[in-house]
Short mmCIF file of C-alpha atoms in Angstrom, two decimals:
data_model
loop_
_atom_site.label_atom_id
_atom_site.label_comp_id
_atom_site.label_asym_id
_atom_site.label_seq_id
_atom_site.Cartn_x
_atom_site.Cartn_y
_atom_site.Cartn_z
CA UNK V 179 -28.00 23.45 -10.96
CA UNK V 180 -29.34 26.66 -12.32
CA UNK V 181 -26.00 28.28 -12.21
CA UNK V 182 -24.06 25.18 -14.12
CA UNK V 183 -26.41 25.47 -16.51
CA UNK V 184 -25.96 29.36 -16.90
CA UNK V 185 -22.38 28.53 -16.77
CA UNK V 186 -22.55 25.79 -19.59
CA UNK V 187 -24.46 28.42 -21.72
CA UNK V 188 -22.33 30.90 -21.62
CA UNK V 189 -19.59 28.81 -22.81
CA UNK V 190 -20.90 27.59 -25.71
CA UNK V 191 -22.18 31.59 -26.65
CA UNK V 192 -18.36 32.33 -26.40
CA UNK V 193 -17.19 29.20 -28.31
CA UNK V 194 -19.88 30.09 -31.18
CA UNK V 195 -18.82 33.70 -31.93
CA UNK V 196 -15.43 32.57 -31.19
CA UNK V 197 -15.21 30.15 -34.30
CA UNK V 198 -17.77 32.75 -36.45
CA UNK V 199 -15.12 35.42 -36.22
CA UNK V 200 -11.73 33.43 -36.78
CA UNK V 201 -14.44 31.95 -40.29
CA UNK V 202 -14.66 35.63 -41.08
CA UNK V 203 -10.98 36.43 -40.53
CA UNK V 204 -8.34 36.55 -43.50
CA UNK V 205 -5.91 33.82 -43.13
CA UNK V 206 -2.74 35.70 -41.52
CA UNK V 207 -0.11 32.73 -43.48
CA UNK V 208 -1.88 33.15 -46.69
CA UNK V 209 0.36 34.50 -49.18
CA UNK V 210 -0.42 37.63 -51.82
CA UNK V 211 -1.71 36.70 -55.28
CA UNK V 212 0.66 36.90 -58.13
CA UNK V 213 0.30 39.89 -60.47
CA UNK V 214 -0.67 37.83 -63.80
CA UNK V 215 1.91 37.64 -66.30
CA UNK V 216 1.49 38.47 -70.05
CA UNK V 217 1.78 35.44 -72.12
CA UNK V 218 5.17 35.15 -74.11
CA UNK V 219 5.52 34.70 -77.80
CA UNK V 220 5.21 31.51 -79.02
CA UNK V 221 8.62 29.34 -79.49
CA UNK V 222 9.76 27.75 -82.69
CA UNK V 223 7.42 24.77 -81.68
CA UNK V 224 4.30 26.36 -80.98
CA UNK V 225 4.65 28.65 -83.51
CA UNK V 226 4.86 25.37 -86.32
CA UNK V 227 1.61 24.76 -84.95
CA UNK V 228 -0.27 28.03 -84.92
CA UNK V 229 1.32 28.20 -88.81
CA UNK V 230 0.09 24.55 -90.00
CA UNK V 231 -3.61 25.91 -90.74
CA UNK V 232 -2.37 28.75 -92.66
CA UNK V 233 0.47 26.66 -95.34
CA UNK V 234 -1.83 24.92 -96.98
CA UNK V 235 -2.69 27.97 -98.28
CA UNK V 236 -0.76 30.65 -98.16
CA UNK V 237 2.42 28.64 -98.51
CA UNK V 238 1.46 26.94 -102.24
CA UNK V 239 2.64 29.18 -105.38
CA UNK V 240 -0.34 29.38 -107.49
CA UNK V 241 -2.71 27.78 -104.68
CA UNK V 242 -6.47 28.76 -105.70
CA UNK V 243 -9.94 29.35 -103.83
CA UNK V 244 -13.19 28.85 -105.13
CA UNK V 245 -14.95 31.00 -102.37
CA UNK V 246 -17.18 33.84 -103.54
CA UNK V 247 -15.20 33.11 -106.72
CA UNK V 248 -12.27 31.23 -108.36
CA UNK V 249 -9.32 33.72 -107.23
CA UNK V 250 -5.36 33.05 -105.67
CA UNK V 251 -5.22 33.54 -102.54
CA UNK V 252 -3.56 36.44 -101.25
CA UNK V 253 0.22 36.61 -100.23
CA UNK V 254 1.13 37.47 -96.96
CA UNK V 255 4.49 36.87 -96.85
CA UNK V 256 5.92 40.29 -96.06
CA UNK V 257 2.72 42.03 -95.30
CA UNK V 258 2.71 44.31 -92.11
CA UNK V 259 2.31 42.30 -88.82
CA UNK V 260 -0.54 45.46 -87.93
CA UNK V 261 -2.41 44.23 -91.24
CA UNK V 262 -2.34 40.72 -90.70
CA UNK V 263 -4.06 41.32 -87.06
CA UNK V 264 -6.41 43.10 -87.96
CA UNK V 265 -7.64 41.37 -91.09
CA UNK V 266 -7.67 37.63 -89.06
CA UNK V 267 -9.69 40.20 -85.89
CA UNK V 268 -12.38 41.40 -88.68
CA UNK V 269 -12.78 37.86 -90.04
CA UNK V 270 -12.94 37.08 -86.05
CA UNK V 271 -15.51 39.79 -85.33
CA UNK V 272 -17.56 39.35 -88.50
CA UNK V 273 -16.25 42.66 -89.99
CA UNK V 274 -15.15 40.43 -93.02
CA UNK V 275 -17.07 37.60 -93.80
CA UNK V 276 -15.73 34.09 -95.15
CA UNK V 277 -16.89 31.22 -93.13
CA UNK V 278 -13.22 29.73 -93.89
CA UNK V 279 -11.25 32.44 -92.48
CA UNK V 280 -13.83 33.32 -89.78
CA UNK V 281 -13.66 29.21 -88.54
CA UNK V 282 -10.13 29.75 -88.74
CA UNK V 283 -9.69 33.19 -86.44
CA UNK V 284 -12.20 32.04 -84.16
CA UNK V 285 -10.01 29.17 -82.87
CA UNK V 286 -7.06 32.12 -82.53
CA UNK V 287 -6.38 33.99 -79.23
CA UNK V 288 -5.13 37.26 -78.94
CA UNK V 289 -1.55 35.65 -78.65
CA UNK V 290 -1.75 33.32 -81.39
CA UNK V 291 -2.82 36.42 -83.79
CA UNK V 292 0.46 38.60 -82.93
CA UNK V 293 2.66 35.10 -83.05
CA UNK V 294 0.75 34.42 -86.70
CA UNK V 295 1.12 38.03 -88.16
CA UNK V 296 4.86 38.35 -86.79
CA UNK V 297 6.16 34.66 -88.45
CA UNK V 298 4.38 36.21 -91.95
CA UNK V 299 5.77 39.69 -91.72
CA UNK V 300 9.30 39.04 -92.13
CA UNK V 301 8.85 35.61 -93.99
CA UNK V 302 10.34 36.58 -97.15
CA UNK V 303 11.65 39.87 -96.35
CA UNK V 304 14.65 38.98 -94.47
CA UNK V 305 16.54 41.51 -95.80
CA UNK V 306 14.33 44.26 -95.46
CA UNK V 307 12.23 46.34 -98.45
CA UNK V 308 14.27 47.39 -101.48
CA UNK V 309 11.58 48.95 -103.19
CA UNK V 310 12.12 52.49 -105.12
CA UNK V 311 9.87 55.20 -103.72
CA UNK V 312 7.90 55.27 -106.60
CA UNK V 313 6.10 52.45 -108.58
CA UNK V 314 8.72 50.70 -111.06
CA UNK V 315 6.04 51.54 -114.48
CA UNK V 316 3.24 54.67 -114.49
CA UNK V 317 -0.09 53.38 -114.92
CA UNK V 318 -2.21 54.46 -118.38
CA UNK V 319 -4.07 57.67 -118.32
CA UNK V 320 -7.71 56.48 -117.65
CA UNK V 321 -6.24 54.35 -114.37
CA UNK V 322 -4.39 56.92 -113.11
CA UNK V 323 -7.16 59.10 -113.29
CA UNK V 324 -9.11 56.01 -111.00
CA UNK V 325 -6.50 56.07 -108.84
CA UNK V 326 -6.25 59.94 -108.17
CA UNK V 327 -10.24 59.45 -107.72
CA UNK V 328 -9.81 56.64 -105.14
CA UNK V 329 -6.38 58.60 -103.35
CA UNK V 330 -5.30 55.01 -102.93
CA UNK V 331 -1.98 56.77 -102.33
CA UNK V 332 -2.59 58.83 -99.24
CA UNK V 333 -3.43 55.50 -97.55
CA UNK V 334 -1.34 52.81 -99.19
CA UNK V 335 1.71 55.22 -99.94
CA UNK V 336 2.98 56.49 -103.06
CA UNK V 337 4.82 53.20 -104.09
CA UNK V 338 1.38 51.12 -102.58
CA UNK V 339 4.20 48.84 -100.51
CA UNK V 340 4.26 51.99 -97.76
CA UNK V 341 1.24 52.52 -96.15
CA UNK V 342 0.37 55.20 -93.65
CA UNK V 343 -0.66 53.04 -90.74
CA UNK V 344 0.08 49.77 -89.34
CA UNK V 345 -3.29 48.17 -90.04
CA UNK V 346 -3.43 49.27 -94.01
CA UNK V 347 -2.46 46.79 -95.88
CA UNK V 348 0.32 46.78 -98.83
CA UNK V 349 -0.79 45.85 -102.19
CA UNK V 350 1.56 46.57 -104.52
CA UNK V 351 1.84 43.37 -106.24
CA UNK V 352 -0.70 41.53 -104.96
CA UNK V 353 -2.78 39.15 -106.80
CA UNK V 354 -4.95 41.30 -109.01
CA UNK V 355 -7.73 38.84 -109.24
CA UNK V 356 -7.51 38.58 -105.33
CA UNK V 357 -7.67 42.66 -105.16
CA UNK V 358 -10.66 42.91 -107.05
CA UNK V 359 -12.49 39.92 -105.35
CA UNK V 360 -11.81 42.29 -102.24
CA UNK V 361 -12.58 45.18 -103.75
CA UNK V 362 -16.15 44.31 -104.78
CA UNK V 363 -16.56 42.47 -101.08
CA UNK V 364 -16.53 46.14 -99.68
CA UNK V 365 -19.12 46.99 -102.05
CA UNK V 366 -21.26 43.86 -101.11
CA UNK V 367 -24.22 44.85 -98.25
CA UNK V 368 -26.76 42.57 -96.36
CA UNK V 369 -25.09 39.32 -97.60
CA UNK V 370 -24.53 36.83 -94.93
CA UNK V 371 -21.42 34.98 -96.37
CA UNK V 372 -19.66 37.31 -98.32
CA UNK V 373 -18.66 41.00 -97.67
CA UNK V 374 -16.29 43.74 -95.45
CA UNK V 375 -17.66 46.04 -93.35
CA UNK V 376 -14.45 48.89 -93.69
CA UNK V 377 -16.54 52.31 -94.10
CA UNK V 378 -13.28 53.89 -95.82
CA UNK V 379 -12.76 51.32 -98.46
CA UNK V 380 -16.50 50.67 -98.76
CA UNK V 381 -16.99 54.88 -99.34
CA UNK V 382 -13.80 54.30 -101.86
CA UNK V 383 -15.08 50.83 -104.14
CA UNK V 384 -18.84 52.32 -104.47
CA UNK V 385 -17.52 55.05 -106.37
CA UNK V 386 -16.46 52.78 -109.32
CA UNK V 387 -17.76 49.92 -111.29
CA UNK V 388 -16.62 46.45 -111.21
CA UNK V 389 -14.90 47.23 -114.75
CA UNK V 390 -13.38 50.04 -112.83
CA UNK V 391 -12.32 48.28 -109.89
CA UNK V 392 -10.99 45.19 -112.19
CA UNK V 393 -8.71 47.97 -114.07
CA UNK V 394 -7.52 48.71 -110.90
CA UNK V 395 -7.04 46.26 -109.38
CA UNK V 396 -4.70 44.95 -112.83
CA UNK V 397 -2.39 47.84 -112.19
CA UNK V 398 -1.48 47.40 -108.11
CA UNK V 399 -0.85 43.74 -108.81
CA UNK V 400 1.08 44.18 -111.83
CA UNK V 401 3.61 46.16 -109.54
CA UNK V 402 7.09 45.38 -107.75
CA UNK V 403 6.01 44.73 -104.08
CA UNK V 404 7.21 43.45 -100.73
CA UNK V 405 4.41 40.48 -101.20
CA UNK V 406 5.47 36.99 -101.75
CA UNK V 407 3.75 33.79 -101.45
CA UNK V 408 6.83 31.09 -99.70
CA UNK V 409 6.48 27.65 -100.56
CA UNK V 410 6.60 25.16 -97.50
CA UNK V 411 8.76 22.26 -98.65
CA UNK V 412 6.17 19.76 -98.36
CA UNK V 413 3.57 21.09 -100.72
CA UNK V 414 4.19 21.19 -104.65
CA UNK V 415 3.14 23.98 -106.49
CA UNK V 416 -0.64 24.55 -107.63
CA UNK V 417 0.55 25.51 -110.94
#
């Protein structure tokens, strides 16, 4: 009896450790894990609908804001793709500060930024830049001398349409009353709704006054530039 017993329990040892180790072991059949894939770019579909929240905007000739202050809103029609990134990350990241365009890059992956910023960079500027080298009038004598004090051209290029790096911006006929809203934002500190946290441009608008800034901000805009705001079919015009 003793020995069935010993028997019995050494059987059920061995069928214990048995089942422990095959728990333990990898499952031989189970097949490797996929290296993830990067997403694509959005197709013609998806794309509409990354667009839609931007149109209403962006898409209306003459279309205003009322946010810090009555001002167009900027055209982004044939801005660089870099800029448009990395304005909608700062508004994402708190950098810039607009509870519209932060609620609106917030909902925006990674993906949907590039998709965005591609669709606006060439919208507009099929054919490519024809701009001259140079800006098509000279500025008067006291803004030039503002603009050799702020060296806007060693960052926005000599014409202010050819900047030196992907994520500066073109300005070059941009809405002046939307430059100088900007302007003064980099000047703005400890303000929870309003503001841009650049250091460069923020080092560059607290040299001048807003009567400064204003005067230049008249000139850029005034210019020949890549920028265009395209009207989406369905919307009229503002103006």
């Amino acid at each position: 009896m003793n020995k069935l017993l010993s028997t019995l329990l050494v059987l059920i040892v061995a069928s214990a450790t048995g089942f422990a180790h095959a728990q333990a072991a990898p499952a031989a059949s189970a097949p490797a894990a996929a290296p993830a894939k990067e997403a694509a770019p959005a197709g013609p579909a998806s794309l509409q609908a990354k667009i839609a929240m931007c149109l209403g905007c962006h898409n209306i000739i003459g279309y205003q804001a009322s946010f810090p202050e009555v001002h167009k809103v900027p055209k982004i029609a044939g801005q660089g793709a870099g800029y448009i990134e990395a304005a909608l990350n700062a508004y994402k990241t708190g950098e810039r500060k607009h509870p519209t365009m932060r609620g609106i890059a917030d909902a925006l992956s990674d993906q949907d930024i590039k998709d965005i910023a591609g669709y606006y960079s060439k919208l507009g500027l099929e054919g490519g830049s024809k701009l001259a080298d140079k800006p098509d009038h000279e500025p008067s004598p006291q803004v030039a001398a503002l603009l050799q004090k702020a060296a806007c051209v060693s960052c926005h290029g000599a014409n202010f349409s050819k900047p030196i790096a992907p994520n500066y911006p073109k300005i070059a006929g941009q809405h002046s009353d939307y430059l100088f809203v900007a302007l003064k934002a980099y000047k703005t500190e400890n303000n929870s709704a309003v503001g841009r946290g650049n250091a460069i441009m923020g080092g560059v608008a607290k040299q001048f006054s807003n009567a400064e800034l204003k005067a230049i901000a008249q000139y850029v805009g005034s210019l020949d530039g890549d920028l265009k705001t395209v009207p989406e079919s369905r919307f009229h015009r503002a103006d």
